Coordinates of C-alpha atoms in Angstrom, one line a residue:
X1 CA -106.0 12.5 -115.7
X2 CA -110.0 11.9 -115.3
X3 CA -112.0 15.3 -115.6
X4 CA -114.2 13.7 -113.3
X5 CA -114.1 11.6 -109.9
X6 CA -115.1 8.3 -109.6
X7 CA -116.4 7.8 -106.2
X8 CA -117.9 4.6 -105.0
X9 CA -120.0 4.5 -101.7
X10 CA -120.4 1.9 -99.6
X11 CA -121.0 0.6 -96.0
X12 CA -118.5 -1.2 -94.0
X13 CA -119.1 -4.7 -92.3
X14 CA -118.2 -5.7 -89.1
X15 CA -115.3 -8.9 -88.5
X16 CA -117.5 -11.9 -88.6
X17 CA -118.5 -13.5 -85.0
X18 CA -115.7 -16.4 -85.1
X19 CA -113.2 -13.9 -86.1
X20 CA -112.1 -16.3 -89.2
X21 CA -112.0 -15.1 -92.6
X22 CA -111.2 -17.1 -95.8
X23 CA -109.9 -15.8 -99.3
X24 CA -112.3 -16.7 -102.1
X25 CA -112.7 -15.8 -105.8
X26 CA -115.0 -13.7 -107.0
X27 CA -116.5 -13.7 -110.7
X28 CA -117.5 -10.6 -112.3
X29 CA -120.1 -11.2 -115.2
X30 CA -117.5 -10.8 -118.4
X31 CA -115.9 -14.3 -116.5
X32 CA -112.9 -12.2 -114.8
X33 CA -111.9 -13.5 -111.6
X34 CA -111.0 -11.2 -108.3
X35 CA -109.8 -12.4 -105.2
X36 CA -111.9 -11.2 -101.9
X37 CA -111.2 -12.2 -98.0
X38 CA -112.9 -9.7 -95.9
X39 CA -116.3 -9.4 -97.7
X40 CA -116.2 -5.7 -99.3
X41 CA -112.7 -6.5 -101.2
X42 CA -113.9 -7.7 -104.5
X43 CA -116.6 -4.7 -105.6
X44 CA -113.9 -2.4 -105.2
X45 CA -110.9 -4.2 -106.8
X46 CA -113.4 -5.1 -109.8
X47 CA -114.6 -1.6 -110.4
X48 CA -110.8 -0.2 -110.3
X49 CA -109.9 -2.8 -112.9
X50 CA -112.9 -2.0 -114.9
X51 CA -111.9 1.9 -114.5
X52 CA -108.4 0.9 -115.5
X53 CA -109.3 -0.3 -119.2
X54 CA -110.7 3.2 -119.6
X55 CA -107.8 4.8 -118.6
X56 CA -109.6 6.1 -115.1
X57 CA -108.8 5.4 -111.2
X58 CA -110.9 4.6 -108.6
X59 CA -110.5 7.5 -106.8
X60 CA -112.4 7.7 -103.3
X61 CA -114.8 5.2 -101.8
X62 CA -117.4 6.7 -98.9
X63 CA -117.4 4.8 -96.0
X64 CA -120.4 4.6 -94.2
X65 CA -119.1 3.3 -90.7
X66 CA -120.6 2.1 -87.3
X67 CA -119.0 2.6 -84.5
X68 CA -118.2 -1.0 -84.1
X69 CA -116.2 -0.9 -87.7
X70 CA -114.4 2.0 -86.3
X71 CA -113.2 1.2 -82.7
X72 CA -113.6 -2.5 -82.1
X73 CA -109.9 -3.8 -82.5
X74 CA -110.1 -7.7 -82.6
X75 CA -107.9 -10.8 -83.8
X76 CA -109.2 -12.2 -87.1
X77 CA -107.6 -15.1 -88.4
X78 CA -107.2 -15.3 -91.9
X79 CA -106.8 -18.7 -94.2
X80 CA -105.3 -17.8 -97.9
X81 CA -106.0 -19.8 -101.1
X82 CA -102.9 -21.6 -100.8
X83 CA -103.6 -22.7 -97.4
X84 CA -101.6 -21.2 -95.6
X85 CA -102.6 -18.5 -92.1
X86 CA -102.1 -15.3 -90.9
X87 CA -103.6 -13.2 -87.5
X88 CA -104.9 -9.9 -88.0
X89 CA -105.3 -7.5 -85.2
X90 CA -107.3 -4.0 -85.6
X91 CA -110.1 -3.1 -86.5
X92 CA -112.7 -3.5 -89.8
X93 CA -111.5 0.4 -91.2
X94 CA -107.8 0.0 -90.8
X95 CA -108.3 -3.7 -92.6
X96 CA -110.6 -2.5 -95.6
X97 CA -107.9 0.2 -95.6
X98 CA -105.0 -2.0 -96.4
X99 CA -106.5 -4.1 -98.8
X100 CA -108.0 -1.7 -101.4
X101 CA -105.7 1.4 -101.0
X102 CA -103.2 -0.3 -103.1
X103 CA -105.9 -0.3 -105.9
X104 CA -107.0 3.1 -105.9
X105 CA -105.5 6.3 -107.5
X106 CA -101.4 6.8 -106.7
X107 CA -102.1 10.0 -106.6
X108 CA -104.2 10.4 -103.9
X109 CA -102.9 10.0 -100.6
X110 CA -105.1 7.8 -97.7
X111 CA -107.1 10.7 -96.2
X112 CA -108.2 11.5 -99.9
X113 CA -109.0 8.1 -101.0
X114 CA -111.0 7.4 -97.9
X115 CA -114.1 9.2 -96.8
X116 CA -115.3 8.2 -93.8
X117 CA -119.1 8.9 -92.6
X118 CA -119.8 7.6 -89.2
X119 CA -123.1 5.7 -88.8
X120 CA -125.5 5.6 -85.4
X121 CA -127.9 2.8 -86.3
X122 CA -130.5 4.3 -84.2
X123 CA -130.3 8.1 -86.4
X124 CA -130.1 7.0 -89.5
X125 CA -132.0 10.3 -90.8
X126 CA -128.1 11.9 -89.6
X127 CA -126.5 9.0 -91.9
X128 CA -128.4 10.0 -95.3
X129 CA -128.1 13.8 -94.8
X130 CA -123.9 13.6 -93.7
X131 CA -123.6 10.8 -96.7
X132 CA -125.3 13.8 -99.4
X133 CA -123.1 16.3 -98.0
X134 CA -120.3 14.4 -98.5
X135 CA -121.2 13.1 -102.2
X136 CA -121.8 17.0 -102.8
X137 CA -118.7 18.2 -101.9
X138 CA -117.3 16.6 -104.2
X139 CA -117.2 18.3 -108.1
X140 CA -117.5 16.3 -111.1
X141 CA -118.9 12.8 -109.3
X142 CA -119.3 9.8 -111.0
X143 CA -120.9 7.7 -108.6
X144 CA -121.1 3.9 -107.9
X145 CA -122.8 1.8 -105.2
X146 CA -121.7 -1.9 -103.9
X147 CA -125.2 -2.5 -101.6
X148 CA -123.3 -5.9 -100.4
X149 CA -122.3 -5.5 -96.3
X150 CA -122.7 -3.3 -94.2
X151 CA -125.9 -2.7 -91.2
X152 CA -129.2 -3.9 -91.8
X153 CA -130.4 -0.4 -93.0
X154 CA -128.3 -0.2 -95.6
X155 CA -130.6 -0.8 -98.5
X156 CA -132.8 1.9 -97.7
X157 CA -129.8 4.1 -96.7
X158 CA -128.4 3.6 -99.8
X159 CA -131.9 4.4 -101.7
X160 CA -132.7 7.6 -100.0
X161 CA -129.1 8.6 -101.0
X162 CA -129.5 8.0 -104.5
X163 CA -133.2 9.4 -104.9
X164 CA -132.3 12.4 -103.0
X165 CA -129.0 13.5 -105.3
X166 CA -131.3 12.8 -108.4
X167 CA -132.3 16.6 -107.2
X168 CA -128.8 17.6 -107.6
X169 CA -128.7 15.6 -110.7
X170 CA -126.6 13.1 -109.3
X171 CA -127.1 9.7 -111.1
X172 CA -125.3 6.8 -109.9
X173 CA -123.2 5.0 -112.8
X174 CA -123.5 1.9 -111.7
X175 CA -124.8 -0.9 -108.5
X176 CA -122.9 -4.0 -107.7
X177 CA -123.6 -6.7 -105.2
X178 CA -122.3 -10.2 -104.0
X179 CA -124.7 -13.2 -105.2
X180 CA -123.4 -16.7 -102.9
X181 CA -124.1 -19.7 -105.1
X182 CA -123.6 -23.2 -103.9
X183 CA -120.8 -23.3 -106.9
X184 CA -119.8 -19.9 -107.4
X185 CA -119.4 -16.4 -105.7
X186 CA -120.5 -14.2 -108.1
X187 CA -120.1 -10.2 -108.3
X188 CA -123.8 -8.8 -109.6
X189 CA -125.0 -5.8 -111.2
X190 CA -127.8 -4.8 -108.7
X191 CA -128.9 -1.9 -110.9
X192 CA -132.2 -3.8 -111.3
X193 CA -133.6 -3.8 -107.7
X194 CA -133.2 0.2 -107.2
X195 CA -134.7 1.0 -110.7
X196 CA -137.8 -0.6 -109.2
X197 CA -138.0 2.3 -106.3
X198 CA -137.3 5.2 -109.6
X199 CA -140.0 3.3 -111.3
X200 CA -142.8 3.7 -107.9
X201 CA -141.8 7.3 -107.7
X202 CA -142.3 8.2 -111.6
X203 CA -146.2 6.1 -110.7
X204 CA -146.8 7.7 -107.6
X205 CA -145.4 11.3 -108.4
X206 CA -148.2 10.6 -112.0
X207 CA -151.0 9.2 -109.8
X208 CA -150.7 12.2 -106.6
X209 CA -149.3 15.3 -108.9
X210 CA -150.1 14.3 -112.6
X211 CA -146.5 14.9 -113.5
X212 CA -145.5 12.5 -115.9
X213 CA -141.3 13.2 -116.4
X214 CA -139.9 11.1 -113.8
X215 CA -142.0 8.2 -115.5
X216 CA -141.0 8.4 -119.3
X217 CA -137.6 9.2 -117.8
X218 CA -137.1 6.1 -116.2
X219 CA -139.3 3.8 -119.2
X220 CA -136.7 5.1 -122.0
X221 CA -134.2 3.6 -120.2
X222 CA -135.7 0.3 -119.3
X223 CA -138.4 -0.2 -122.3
X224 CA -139.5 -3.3 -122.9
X225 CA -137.7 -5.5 -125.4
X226 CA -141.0 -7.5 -127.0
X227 CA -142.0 -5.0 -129.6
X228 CA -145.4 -5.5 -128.9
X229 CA -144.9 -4.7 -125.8
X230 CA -143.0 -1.6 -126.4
X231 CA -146.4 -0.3 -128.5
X232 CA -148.5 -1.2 -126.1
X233 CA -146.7 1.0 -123.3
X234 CA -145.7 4.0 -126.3
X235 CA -149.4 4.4 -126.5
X236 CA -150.0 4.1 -122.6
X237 CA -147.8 6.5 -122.2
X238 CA -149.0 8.6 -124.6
X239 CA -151.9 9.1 -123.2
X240 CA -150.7 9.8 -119.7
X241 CA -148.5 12.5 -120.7
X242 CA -151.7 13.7 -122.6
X243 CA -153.4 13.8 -119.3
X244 CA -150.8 15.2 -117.6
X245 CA -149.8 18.2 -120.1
X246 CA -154.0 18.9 -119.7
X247 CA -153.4 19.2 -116.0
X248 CA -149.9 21.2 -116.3
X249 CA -151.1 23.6 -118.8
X250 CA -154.5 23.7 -117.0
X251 CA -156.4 23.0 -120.2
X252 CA -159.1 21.3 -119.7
X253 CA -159.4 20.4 -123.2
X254 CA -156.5 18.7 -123.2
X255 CA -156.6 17.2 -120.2
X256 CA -160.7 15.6 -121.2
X257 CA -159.0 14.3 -124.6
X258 CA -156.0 12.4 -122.4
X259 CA -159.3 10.9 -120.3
X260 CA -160.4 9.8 -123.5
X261 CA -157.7 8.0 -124.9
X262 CA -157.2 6.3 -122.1
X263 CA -160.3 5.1 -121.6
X264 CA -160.6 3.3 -125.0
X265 CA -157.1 2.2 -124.3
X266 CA -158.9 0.1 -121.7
X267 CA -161.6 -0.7 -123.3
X268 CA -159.9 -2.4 -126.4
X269 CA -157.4 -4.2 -125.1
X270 CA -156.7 -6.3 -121.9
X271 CA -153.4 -5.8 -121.3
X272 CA -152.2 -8.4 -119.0
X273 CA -153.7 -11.1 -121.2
X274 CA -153.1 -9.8 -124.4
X275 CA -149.5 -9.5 -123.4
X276 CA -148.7 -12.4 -121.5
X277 CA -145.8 -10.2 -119.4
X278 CA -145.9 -8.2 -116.5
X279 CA -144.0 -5.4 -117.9
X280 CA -143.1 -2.2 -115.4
X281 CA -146.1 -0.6 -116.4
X282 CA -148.3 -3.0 -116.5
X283 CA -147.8 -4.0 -112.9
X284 CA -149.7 -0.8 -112.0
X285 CA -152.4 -0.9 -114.7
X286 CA -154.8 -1.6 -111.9
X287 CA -153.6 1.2 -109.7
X288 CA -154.0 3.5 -112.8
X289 CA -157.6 2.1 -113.3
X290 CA -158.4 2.8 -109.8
X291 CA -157.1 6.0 -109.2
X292 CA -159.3 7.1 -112.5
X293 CA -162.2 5.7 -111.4
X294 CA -165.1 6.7 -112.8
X295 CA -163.2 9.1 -115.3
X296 CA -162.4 6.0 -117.2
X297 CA -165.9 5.8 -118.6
X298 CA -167.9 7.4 -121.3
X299 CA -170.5 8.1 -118.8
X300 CA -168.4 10.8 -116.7
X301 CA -169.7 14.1 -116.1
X302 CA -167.9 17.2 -115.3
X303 CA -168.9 16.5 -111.3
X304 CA -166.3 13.5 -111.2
X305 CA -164.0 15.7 -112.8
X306 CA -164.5 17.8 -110.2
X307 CA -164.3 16.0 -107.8
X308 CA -161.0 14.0 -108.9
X309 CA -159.2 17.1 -109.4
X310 CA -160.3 18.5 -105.6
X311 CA -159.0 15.3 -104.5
X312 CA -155.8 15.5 -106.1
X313 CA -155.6 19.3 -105.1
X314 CA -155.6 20.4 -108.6
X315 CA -157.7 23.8 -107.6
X316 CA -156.7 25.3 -110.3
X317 CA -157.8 22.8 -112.8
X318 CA -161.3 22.9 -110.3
X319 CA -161.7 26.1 -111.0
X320 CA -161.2 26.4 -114.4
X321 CA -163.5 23.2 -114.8
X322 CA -166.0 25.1 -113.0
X323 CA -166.4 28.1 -115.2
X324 CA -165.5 26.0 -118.3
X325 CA -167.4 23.0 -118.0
X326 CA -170.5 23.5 -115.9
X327 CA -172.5 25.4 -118.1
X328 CA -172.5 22.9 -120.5
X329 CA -172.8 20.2 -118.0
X330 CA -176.5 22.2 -116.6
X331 CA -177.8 22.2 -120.5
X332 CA -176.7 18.5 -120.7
X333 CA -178.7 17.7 -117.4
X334 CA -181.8 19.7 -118.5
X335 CA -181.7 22.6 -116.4
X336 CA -180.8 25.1 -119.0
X337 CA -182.0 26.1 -122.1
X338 CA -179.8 28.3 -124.4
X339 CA -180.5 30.6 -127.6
X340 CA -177.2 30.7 -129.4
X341 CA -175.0 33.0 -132.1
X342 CA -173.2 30.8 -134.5
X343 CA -169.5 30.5 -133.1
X344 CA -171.5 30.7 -129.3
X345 CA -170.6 28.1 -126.9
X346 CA -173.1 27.6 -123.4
X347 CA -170.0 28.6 -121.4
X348 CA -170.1 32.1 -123.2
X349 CA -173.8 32.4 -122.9
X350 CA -173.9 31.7 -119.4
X351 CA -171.5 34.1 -118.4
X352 CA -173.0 36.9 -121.0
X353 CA -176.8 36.0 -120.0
X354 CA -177.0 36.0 -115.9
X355 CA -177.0 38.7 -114.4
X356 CA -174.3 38.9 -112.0
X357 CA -175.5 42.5 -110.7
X358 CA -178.2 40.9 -109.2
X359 CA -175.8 39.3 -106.8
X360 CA -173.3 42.2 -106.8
X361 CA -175.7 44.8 -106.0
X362 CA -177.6 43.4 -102.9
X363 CA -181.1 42.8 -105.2
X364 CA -183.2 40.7 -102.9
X365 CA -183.4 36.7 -102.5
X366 CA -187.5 37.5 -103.4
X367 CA -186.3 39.0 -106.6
X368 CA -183.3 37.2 -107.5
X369 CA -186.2 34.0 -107.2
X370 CA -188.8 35.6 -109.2
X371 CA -186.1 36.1 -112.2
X372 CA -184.7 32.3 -111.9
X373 CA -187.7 30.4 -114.3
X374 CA -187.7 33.9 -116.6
X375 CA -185.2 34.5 -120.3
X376 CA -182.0 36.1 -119.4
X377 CA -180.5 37.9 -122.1
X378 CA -176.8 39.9 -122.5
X379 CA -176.5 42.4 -119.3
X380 CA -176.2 45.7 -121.3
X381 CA -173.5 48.1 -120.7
X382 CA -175.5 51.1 -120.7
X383 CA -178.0 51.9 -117.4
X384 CA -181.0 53.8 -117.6
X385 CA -182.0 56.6 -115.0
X386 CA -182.5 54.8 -112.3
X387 CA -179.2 53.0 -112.6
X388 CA -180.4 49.6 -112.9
X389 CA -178.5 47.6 -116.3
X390 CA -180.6 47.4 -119.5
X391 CA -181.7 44.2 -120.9
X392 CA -182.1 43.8 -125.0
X393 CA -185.5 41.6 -125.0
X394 CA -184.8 41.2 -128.8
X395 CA -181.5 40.1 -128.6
X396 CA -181.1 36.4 -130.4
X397 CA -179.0 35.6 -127.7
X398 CA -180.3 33.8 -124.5
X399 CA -181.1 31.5 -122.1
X400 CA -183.3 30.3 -119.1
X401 CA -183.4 27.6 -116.1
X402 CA -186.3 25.0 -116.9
X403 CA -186.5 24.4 -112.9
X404 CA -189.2 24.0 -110.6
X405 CA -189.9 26.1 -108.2
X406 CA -189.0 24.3 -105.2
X407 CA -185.5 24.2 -107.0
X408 CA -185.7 28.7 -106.8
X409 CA -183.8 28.2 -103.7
X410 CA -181.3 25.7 -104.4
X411 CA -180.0 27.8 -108.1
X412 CA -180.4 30.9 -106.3
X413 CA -177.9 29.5 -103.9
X414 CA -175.7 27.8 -106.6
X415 CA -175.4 30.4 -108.7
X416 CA -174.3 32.8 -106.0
X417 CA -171.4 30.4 -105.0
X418 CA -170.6 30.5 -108.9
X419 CA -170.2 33.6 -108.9
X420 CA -167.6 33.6 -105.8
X421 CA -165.7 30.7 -107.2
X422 CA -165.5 32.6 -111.0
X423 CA -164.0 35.6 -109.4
X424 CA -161.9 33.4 -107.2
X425 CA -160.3 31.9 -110.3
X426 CA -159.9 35.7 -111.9
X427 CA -158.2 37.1 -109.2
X428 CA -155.7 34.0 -108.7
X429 CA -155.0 34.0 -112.6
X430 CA -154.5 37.2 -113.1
X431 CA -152.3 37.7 -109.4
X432 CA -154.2 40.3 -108.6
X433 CA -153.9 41.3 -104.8
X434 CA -157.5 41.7 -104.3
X435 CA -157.5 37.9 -103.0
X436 CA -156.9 37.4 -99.3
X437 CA -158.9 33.7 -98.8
X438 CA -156.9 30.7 -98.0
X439 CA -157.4 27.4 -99.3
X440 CA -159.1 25.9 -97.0
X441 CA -161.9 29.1 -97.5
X442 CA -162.0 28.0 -101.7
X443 CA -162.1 24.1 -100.1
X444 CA -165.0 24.8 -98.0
X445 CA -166.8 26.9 -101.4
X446 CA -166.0 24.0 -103.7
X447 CA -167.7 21.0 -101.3
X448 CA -170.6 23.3 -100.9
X449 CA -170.8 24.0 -104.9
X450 CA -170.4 20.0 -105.3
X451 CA -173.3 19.4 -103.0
X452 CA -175.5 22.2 -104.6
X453 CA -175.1 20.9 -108.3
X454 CA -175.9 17.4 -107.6
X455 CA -178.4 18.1 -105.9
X456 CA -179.8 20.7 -108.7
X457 CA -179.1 17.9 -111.3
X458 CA -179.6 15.3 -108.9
X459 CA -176.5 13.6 -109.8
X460 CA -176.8 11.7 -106.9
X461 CA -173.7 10.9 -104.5
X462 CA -171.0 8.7 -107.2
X463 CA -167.8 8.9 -106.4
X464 CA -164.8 8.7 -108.1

């Protein structure tokens, strides 16, 4: 007895429109022959037979059924291979019924070989969510497809099914079909056409959330067979899981280093013609290369990081780039100078050096301005009488804005929504319940920051 159940699903035809139906044979692709006269007969009686060598049953097919396969009782007339006739009367479900039952498990009775779904064409959303209920009721499923028959919809039916149980961990075992050739009716494995859709979602769940599983998933399973090839995507790969790790993990490190690989991934090598194939991945090289942008050059700056994270939604990663990043990114653009310790970084400095009591403490714009083209060293810890914080004007430790003064107002400005967007980021990592804002409040901040450092750095207006 199977410790599983092998279910196969499939969609039920109607009687064809002159009501006459012919038996053919059927070839399966190890040359075995099965015999077929209503169209849905030979998937079935193939996969049994192929169960049967393992010792298995076929033991309940889903029917996905319109109300015309259910009801519509009609006279078919039916010519054998020997010639001779025969009139059926009834309708396409009892039909199907009689010819495949025979085939499935003997222990099973009719009502538990035969699951019936009903179908309205025009609420096919009802369709896919009755179909998963049905597949999930059922414990230890081992599940097959024939896409051949059936309502129009049926191919995208039959792919929302199967992507939606891949939640459930549902994998279907196998996809079969019905190829008419002018010499032979062939039974096909369709498992090609429906990895296609697993292989868009692995692209588009990489290119909209950075999530790289779905993708390698599906390209261990179908890499390519030229071993050039199969380098060329390893490395690919490699450097979008590299990217994608960086954007999980939320280190921007790691996520910069992934930018780099692949960008001299692309600049060594032209895939398509260095190839000569159109491999899965390389299809979408171009979507890759556009969705990058501007990352994909040695000229980006921590702005089109920015701003390619904010467009993703990555906040997180905005946030972090923000206090991370920037700092450098000012020095870089010659609006900082900085004094360092050995073992100091700008970021450090810049956090240590500016003195964010100015902004907590309500210290005027007027004197906020007046300290913006002056040395700011470490805030001290200690206050004096007068409560204001100490500054160490020895201190080897420093730094100072080489601005002009018609730029007081813009830094002034900046700085203040850098401050809001640091503590932001501290309260959200460290779940602290101080943080009320929603996001469209930290989307709002972030556009405004954007505008403010390009401006200051005049960056200009590139996007991504």
């Amino acid at each position: 007895m199977n410790d599983h159940c092998n279910v196969l699903l499939l969609a039920l035809s109607t009687f064809p429109d002159k009501l006459m139906m012919s038996e053919s044979k059927f070839v399966w692709e190890n040359g075995k022959e099965y015999t077929g006269i209503y169209q849905l007969d030979p998937v079935p009686k193939m996969l049994a037979d192929q169960l049967a060598q393992k010792q298995e049953f076929l033991d309940k097919i889903i029917l996905l059924a319109t109300k015309a396969t259910l009801e519509e009782e009609k006279d078919v007339t039916i010519t054998y291979l020997d010639g001779k006739e025969a009139i059926y009367h009834g309708a396409a479900l009892d039909y199907f019924k009689s010819q495949i039952e025979s085939y499935m498990n003997p222990d099973s009775n009719s009502e538990e070989k035969f699951v019936v779904v009903p179908i309205d064409e025009k609420n096919i959303e009802k369709g896919i969510s009755d179909t998963i209920e049905k597949v999930r009721e059922i414990k230890n499923i081992r599940l097959y497809l024939d896409t051949h028959g059936g309502f129009r919809e049926i191919f995208l039916v039959a792919e929302a099914v199967i992507s939606l149980l891949k939640i459930d961990r549902i994998e279907v075992q196998g996809i079969y079909g019905i190829e008419y050739g002018q010499q032979k009716k062939r039974i096909v494995d369709g498992r090609g056409g429906f990895h296609i859709f697993d292989f868009v979602s692995g692209m588009n769940e990489f290119i909209n959330y950075g999530r790289i599983d779905s993708l390698e998933e599906f390209l261990k399973k179908n890499m390519a067979h030229d071993v050039k090839e199969q380098k060329q995507q390893e490395e690919l790969i490699s450097c979008m899981k590299k990217i994608s790790e960086g954007i999980q993990l939320c280190s921007i490190s790691v996520f910069e280093k992934g930018l780099d690989e692949l960008t001299n991934y692309y600049a060594k090598k032209d895939m398509q013609k260095e190839l000569g194939s159109h491999g899965y991945l390389f299809i979408f090289e171009e979507n890759i290369k556009n969705d990058y942008g501007f990352l994909l050059s040695s000229k980006r700056t921590v702005i089109d990081e920015i701003r390619w994270c904010r467009k993703k939604g990555f906040y997180q990663q905005v946030l972090t780039l923000i206090e991370s990043r920037v700092p450098q990114y000012l020095k870089m653009a010659g609006i900082c100078e900085y004094q360092l310790k050995k073992g100091e970084d700008e970021t450090k400095v810049f956090n240590r050096c500016i003195p964010w009591v100015y902004y907590d403490k309500g210290i005027s714009r007027k004197e906020r301005q007046n300290k913006m083209v002056q040395r700011w060293y470490p805030r001290q810890q200690k206050k004096n009488e007068s409560g204001k914080y100490l500054e160490d004007i020895a201190a080897d430790i420093w730094m100072m804005f080489t601005i002009t003064n018609e730029k007081r107002e813009l830094l002034d400005q900046f700085l203040w929504l850098h401050l809001e967007l640091k503590n932001i980021r501290n309260q959200l990592n460290h779940a602290l319940n101080t943080y009320n804002k929603g996001l469209a409040y930290v989307e709002e901040k972030i556009t405004k920051y954007l505008e403010l450092l390009e401006d200051l750095t005049d960056a200009g207006n590139r996007t991504t």
